[in-house]
Amino acid sequence: MTDTRDWAGQTGDAWAQEWRRTDRSFAALTPHLGAAILAAAPSAAFQALDIGCGAGQTAHALAAARPDAEVTGVDLSQPLIEAARARSPLANLRFTVADATIAAAEVSPVDLYVSRHGVMFFPDPVAAFAALAQAATPGARLVFSCFAERRANRFAADLLAALGEDGEAPASDAPGPFAFADPARVGAILSAAGWAGEAKRVDFAYRAGEGEDPVGDAVSFFSRIGPVASLLREAPEAERPGLRARVAEACARRLHDGAVDFPAAAWLWSASLSEHAR
């Protein structure tokens, strides 16, 4: 389970330090999300909010593509927001450290909500999406990506298995990377909060390592980010070299053409605010 306190602390710090490799890991998914966002964007000037914006890639891409939009990226992690602000500045883009539901009320009315894997961490998702609806314009749109089932995301399943965990078991619905893996559950959450949407499945290559030592790069990345990072961190120091060697073996099996790529899958959700939601 990953909760809001984690993002404001150690987890957010690690992601802020690893944002370049994290953006790289999603590089094959990003064009699909970007196209869905632009397709949902209003034709006239609009207000957009990026939920859990991280280091700002999604917000920056939207602001660059639509100079007539006012885009706000929001995240709980101060270091991530600092990383986002350090990217190429745009006049129509700003970043703030806040809870997304609070930020939405402050920039209301919002025409478009977007998120790359940032909505699975709400402690009460129905209440959160309902709050977003309250801050939205009639007919507002919501576009976000989230991981599909864990067994389809081999960077999680393979590495957990390498460390003796059951990587094939369904993940918990508790806030975390796979909390939105079940599209039926997510559809029910959205509906209860006033949104009507549909999901499209996207299979993509999750790039974990490249460069002169792709396997070493991948092991370094997974020691900082992802489902085995906490297991490695919490293991007795004497056991860590052996555990990292197992992770390296799992990564080596995914090495092809100079890169470590794991099969992965995500749901790409596009939703609209129901007529009587507000």
Short mmCIF file of C-alpha atoms in Angstrom, two decimals:
data_model
loop_
_atom_site.label_atom_id
_atom_site.label_comp_id
_atom_site.label_asym_id
_atom_site.label_seq_id
_atom_site.Cartn_x
_atom_site.Cartn_y
_atom_site.Cartn_z
CA MET A 1 0.00 0.00 0.00
CA THR A 2 1.22 3.48 -0.89
CA ASP A 3 -0.62 6.38 0.73
CA THR A 4 -0.47 10.16 0.66
CA ARG A 5 2.10 10.28 3.44
CA ASP A 6 4.48 8.20 1.34
CA TRP A 7 4.27 10.64 -1.58
CA ALA A 8 4.93 13.58 0.71
CA GLY A 9 7.95 11.74 2.10
CA GLN A 10 10.31 8.94 1.09
CA THR A 11 8.45 7.72 -2.00
CA GLY A 12 8.12 11.20 -3.44
CA ASP A 13 11.78 11.90 -2.72
CA ALA A 14 12.85 8.76 -4.61
CA TRP A 15 10.65 9.56 -7.60
CA ALA A 16 11.99 13.12 -7.70
CA GLN A 17 15.53 11.77 -7.88
CA GLU A 18 14.56 9.19 -10.53
CA TRP A 19 12.16 11.19 -12.70
CA ARG A 20 14.22 10.82 -15.88
CA ARG A 21 14.28 7.03 -15.66
CA THR A 22 10.62 7.01 -14.60
CA ASP A 23 9.64 9.06 -17.65
CA ARG A 24 11.70 6.64 -19.73
CA SER A 25 9.84 3.65 -18.29
CA PHE A 26 6.53 5.11 -19.51
CA ALA A 27 7.87 6.34 -22.86
CA ALA A 28 5.94 3.75 -24.89
CA LEU A 29 2.68 4.57 -23.09
CA THR A 30 3.02 8.35 -23.13
CA PRO A 31 1.98 8.90 -26.80
CA HIS A 32 -1.28 6.98 -26.20
CA LEU A 33 -2.10 9.07 -23.15
CA GLY A 34 -1.13 12.31 -24.88
CA ALA A 35 -3.36 11.57 -27.87
CA ALA A 36 -6.32 10.77 -25.60
CA ILE A 37 -5.80 14.00 -23.66
CA LEU A 38 -5.68 16.16 -26.78
CA ALA A 39 -8.75 14.41 -28.17
CA ALA A 40 -10.67 15.23 -24.98
CA ALA A 41 -9.48 18.83 -24.73
CA PRO A 42 -12.02 21.56 -25.52
CA SER A 43 -11.60 23.34 -28.84
CA ALA A 44 -11.59 26.76 -27.14
CA ALA A 45 -9.43 28.02 -24.28
CA PHE A 46 -9.73 25.88 -21.15
CA GLN A 47 -8.53 25.18 -17.64
CA ALA A 48 -6.74 21.86 -17.01
CA LEU A 49 -5.47 20.13 -13.87
CA ASP A 50 -2.86 17.33 -13.88
CA ILE A 51 -3.49 15.07 -10.86
CA GLY A 52 -0.33 13.65 -9.27
CA CYS A 53 1.74 15.40 -11.93
CA GLY A 54 5.08 14.09 -10.68
CA ALA A 55 7.94 15.76 -12.52
CA GLY A 56 5.51 17.36 -14.94
CA GLN A 57 5.85 15.53 -18.25
CA THR A 58 2.12 15.21 -18.96
CA ALA A 59 1.28 18.77 -17.87
CA HIS A 60 4.17 20.18 -19.87
CA ALA A 61 3.16 18.31 -23.02
CA LEU A 62 -0.42 19.55 -22.76
CA ALA A 63 0.61 23.16 -22.12
CA ALA A 64 3.03 23.07 -25.05
CA ALA A 65 0.43 21.58 -27.42
CA ARG A 66 -2.31 23.98 -26.33
CA PRO A 67 -0.93 27.48 -25.59
CA ASP A 68 -4.51 28.68 -25.13
CA ALA A 69 -4.96 26.44 -22.08
CA GLU A 70 -4.14 27.23 -18.47
CA VAL A 71 -2.52 24.07 -17.07
CA THR A 72 -1.88 23.40 -13.39
CA GLY A 73 0.15 20.42 -12.23
CA VAL A 74 -0.40 19.32 -8.64
CA ASP A 75 1.47 16.79 -6.52
CA LEU A 76 1.97 16.05 -2.83
CA SER A 77 5.76 15.89 -3.19
CA GLN A 78 7.69 19.13 -2.91
CA PRO A 79 10.82 17.64 -4.58
CA LEU A 80 8.74 16.39 -7.52
CA ILE A 81 7.15 19.80 -7.95
CA GLU A 82 10.59 21.40 -7.85
CA ALA A 83 11.72 19.00 -10.59
CA ALA A 84 8.64 19.89 -12.64
CA ARG A 85 9.29 23.61 -12.27
CA ALA A 86 12.89 23.13 -13.40
CA ARG A 87 11.81 21.86 -16.82
CA SER A 88 11.40 24.30 -19.69
CA PRO A 89 9.13 27.08 -18.40
CA LEU A 90 5.89 27.84 -20.21
CA ALA A 91 3.75 30.93 -19.62
CA ASN A 92 0.53 28.88 -19.38
CA LEU A 93 1.85 26.26 -16.97
CA ARG A 94 2.26 26.27 -13.20
CA PHE A 95 2.90 23.69 -10.53
CA THR A 96 1.79 23.54 -6.92
CA VAL A 97 2.23 21.26 -3.90
CA ALA A 98 -1.25 20.30 -2.74
CA ASP A 99 -3.91 17.64 -2.54
CA ALA A 100 -5.54 17.45 -5.98
CA THR A 101 -9.06 17.86 -4.63
CA ILE A 102 -8.09 21.04 -2.78
CA ALA A 103 -6.18 22.41 -5.76
CA ALA A 104 -9.16 21.72 -8.03
CA ALA A 105 -11.40 23.87 -5.84
CA GLU A 106 -8.84 26.66 -5.92
CA VAL A 107 -8.56 26.74 -9.74
CA SER A 108 -12.24 25.97 -10.36
CA PRO A 109 -13.91 25.70 -12.75
CA VAL A 110 -11.83 22.94 -14.35
CA ASP A 111 -12.61 21.81 -17.90
CA LEU A 112 -10.16 18.93 -18.18
CA TYR A 113 -8.54 16.64 -15.61
CA VAL A 114 -5.56 14.52 -16.68
CA SER A 115 -3.25 12.10 -14.94
CA ARG A 116 -0.53 9.61 -15.78
CA HIS A 117 -0.81 6.95 -13.10
CA GLY A 118 -1.60 9.50 -10.39
CA VAL A 119 -5.16 8.64 -9.35
CA MET A 120 -4.65 5.18 -7.80
CA PHE A 121 -3.54 6.61 -4.47
CA PHE A 122 -6.72 8.34 -3.30
CA PRO A 123 -7.62 6.96 0.16
CA ASP A 124 -11.33 7.41 -0.70
CA PRO A 125 -11.55 7.42 -4.50
CA VAL A 126 -15.32 8.00 -4.69
CA ALA A 127 -15.05 11.08 -2.47
CA ALA A 128 -12.01 12.32 -4.41
CA PHE A 129 -13.61 12.02 -7.84
CA ALA A 130 -16.79 13.58 -6.47
CA ALA A 131 -14.78 16.55 -5.21
CA LEU A 132 -13.19 16.89 -8.64
CA ALA A 133 -16.68 16.87 -10.16
CA GLN A 134 -17.77 19.67 -7.86
CA ALA A 135 -14.89 21.83 -9.09
CA ALA A 136 -15.56 21.11 -12.77
CA THR A 137 -17.51 22.78 -15.52
CA PRO A 138 -20.62 21.04 -16.91
CA GLY A 139 -19.48 18.36 -19.33
CA ALA A 140 -15.89 18.42 -18.07
CA ARG A 141 -13.59 15.62 -19.21
CA LEU A 142 -11.28 13.30 -17.27
CA VAL A 143 -8.45 11.33 -18.91
CA PHE A 144 -6.06 9.13 -16.95
CA SER A 145 -3.91 6.04 -17.20
CA CYS A 146 -3.44 3.33 -14.58
CA PHE A 147 -1.81 -0.09 -14.46
CA ALA A 148 -3.82 -3.14 -15.48
CA GLU A 149 -3.54 -6.36 -13.46
CA ARG A 150 -0.20 -7.07 -11.87
CA ARG A 151 0.41 -10.37 -13.69
CA ALA A 152 0.32 -8.45 -17.00
CA ASN A 153 2.97 -6.06 -15.73
CA ARG A 154 5.98 -8.31 -15.68
CA PHE A 155 8.32 -5.75 -14.10
CA ALA A 156 6.24 -6.31 -10.96
CA ALA A 157 5.34 -10.00 -11.32
CA ASP A 158 8.79 -11.22 -12.40
CA LEU A 159 10.73 -9.26 -9.81
CA LEU A 160 8.42 -10.16 -6.94
CA ALA A 161 8.75 -13.82 -7.92
CA ALA A 162 12.52 -13.44 -8.03
CA LEU A 163 12.43 -12.34 -4.40
CA GLY A 164 10.18 -15.20 -3.31
CA GLU A 165 6.86 -13.36 -3.44
CA ASP A 166 3.74 -14.42 -5.34
CA GLY A 167 3.94 -12.13 -8.33
CA GLU A 168 0.89 -13.71 -9.97
CA ALA A 169 -1.50 -12.98 -7.10
CA PRO A 170 -3.97 -10.12 -7.60
CA ALA A 171 -2.87 -6.93 -5.89
CA SER A 172 -4.91 -5.29 -3.16
CA ASP A 173 -7.51 -2.61 -3.89
CA ALA A 174 -5.79 -0.46 -1.25
CA PRO A 175 -4.15 2.74 -2.56
CA GLY A 176 -1.15 1.71 -4.62
CA PRO A 177 0.09 1.09 -8.15
CA PHE A 178 -2.45 -1.68 -8.92
CA ALA A 179 -5.46 -0.33 -7.02
CA PHE A 180 -7.25 0.51 -10.29
CA ALA A 181 -6.40 -2.73 -12.11
CA ASP A 182 -10.05 -3.87 -12.25
CA PRO A 183 -11.93 -1.74 -14.81
CA ALA A 184 -15.32 -2.82 -13.44
CA ARG A 185 -14.38 -1.49 -10.01
CA VAL A 186 -13.03 1.76 -11.46
CA GLY A 187 -16.12 2.24 -13.60
CA ALA A 188 -18.28 1.86 -10.50
CA ILE A 189 -16.13 4.37 -8.60
CA LEU A 190 -16.41 6.92 -11.38
CA SER A 191 -20.15 6.40 -11.74
CA ALA A 192 -20.72 6.84 -8.00
CA ALA A 193 -18.78 10.11 -8.18
CA GLY A 194 -20.73 11.49 -11.13
CA TRP A 195 -18.52 10.49 -14.06
CA ALA A 196 -19.32 8.27 -17.04
CA GLY A 197 -16.34 6.73 -18.78
CA GLU A 198 -14.80 3.86 -20.66
CA ALA A 199 -11.40 2.21 -20.59
CA LYS A 200 -9.09 1.12 -23.38
CA ARG A 201 -6.34 -1.39 -22.69
CA VAL A 202 -2.85 -0.48 -23.88
CA ASP A 203 -0.01 -2.99 -23.92
CA PHE A 204 3.42 -1.39 -23.91
CA ALA A 205 7.09 -2.04 -23.20
CA TYR A 206 8.17 -0.81 -19.78
CA ARG A 207 11.80 0.21 -20.27
CA ALA A 208 13.85 -0.42 -17.15
CA GLY A 209 17.42 -0.29 -18.39
CA GLU A 210 19.60 0.84 -21.25
CA GLY A 211 23.04 2.31 -21.94
CA GLU A 212 26.43 0.66 -21.47
CA ASP A 213 25.12 -1.69 -18.75
CA PRO A 214 21.36 -2.12 -19.28
CA VAL A 215 20.97 -4.80 -16.61
CA GLY A 216 22.90 -2.78 -14.04
CA ASP A 217 20.85 0.27 -14.97
CA ALA A 218 17.63 -1.70 -14.45
CA VAL A 219 18.74 -3.09 -11.09
CA SER A 220 19.70 0.41 -9.96
CA PHE A 221 16.30 1.73 -11.06
CA PHE A 222 14.31 -1.04 -9.38
CA SER A 223 16.30 -0.57 -6.18
CA ARG A 224 14.81 2.93 -6.05
CA ILE A 225 11.42 2.68 -7.79
CA GLY A 226 8.80 -0.03 -8.03
CA PRO A 227 7.43 -3.02 -6.15
CA VAL A 228 10.74 -4.52 -4.99
CA ALA A 229 12.44 -1.33 -3.83
CA SER A 230 10.93 -1.54 -0.34
CA LEU A 231 11.74 -5.26 -0.11
CA LEU A 232 15.38 -4.57 -0.92
CA ARG A 233 15.50 -1.61 1.43
CA GLU A 234 13.96 -3.50 4.35
CA ALA A 235 15.99 -6.70 3.92
CA PRO A 236 18.89 -7.35 6.31
CA GLU A 237 22.05 -5.81 4.87
CA ALA A 238 23.77 -9.19 4.57
CA GLU A 239 20.96 -10.49 2.32
CA ARG A 240 20.79 -7.54 -0.05
CA PRO A 241 23.59 -8.59 -2.46
CA GLY A 242 21.92 -11.94 -3.03
CA LEU A 243 18.52 -10.34 -3.56
CA ARG A 244 19.95 -7.85 -6.03
CA ALA A 245 21.58 -10.74 -7.89
CA ARG A 246 18.14 -12.35 -8.27
CA VAL A 247 16.72 -9.08 -9.56
CA ALA A 248 19.63 -8.86 -12.01
CA GLU A 249 18.87 -12.37 -13.28
CA ALA A 250 15.22 -11.46 -13.86
CA CYS A 251 16.26 -8.29 -15.70
CA ALA A 252 18.82 -10.16 -17.80
CA ARG A 253 16.06 -12.42 -19.10
CA ARG A 254 14.35 -9.31 -20.50
CA LEU A 255 17.47 -7.93 -22.19
CA HIS A 256 17.04 -7.56 -25.94
CA ASP A 257 18.78 -5.27 -28.43
CA GLY A 258 20.67 -3.41 -25.74
CA ALA A 259 17.69 -2.59 -23.50
CA VAL A 260 15.78 -4.19 -20.64
CA ASP A 261 12.07 -4.02 -21.51
CA PHE A 262 9.31 -5.71 -19.53
CA PRO A 263 5.86 -6.40 -21.00
CA ALA A 264 3.35 -4.09 -19.33
CA ALA A 265 -0.28 -3.12 -19.63
CA ALA A 266 -2.34 -0.09 -18.63
CA TRP A 267 -5.93 1.07 -18.77
CA LEU A 268 -6.50 4.38 -20.51
CA TRP A 269 -9.69 5.96 -19.14
CA SER A 270 -11.70 8.71 -20.81
CA ALA A 271 -14.69 10.03 -18.88
CA SER A 272 -17.16 12.89 -18.95
CA LEU A 273 -18.96 14.58 -16.10
CA SER A 274 -22.53 13.34 -15.95
CA GLU A 275 -25.21 15.94 -16.62
CA HIS A 276 -26.60 15.94 -13.06
CA ALA A 277 -23.32 15.36 -11.20
CA ARG A 278 -22.77 18.89 -9.94
#
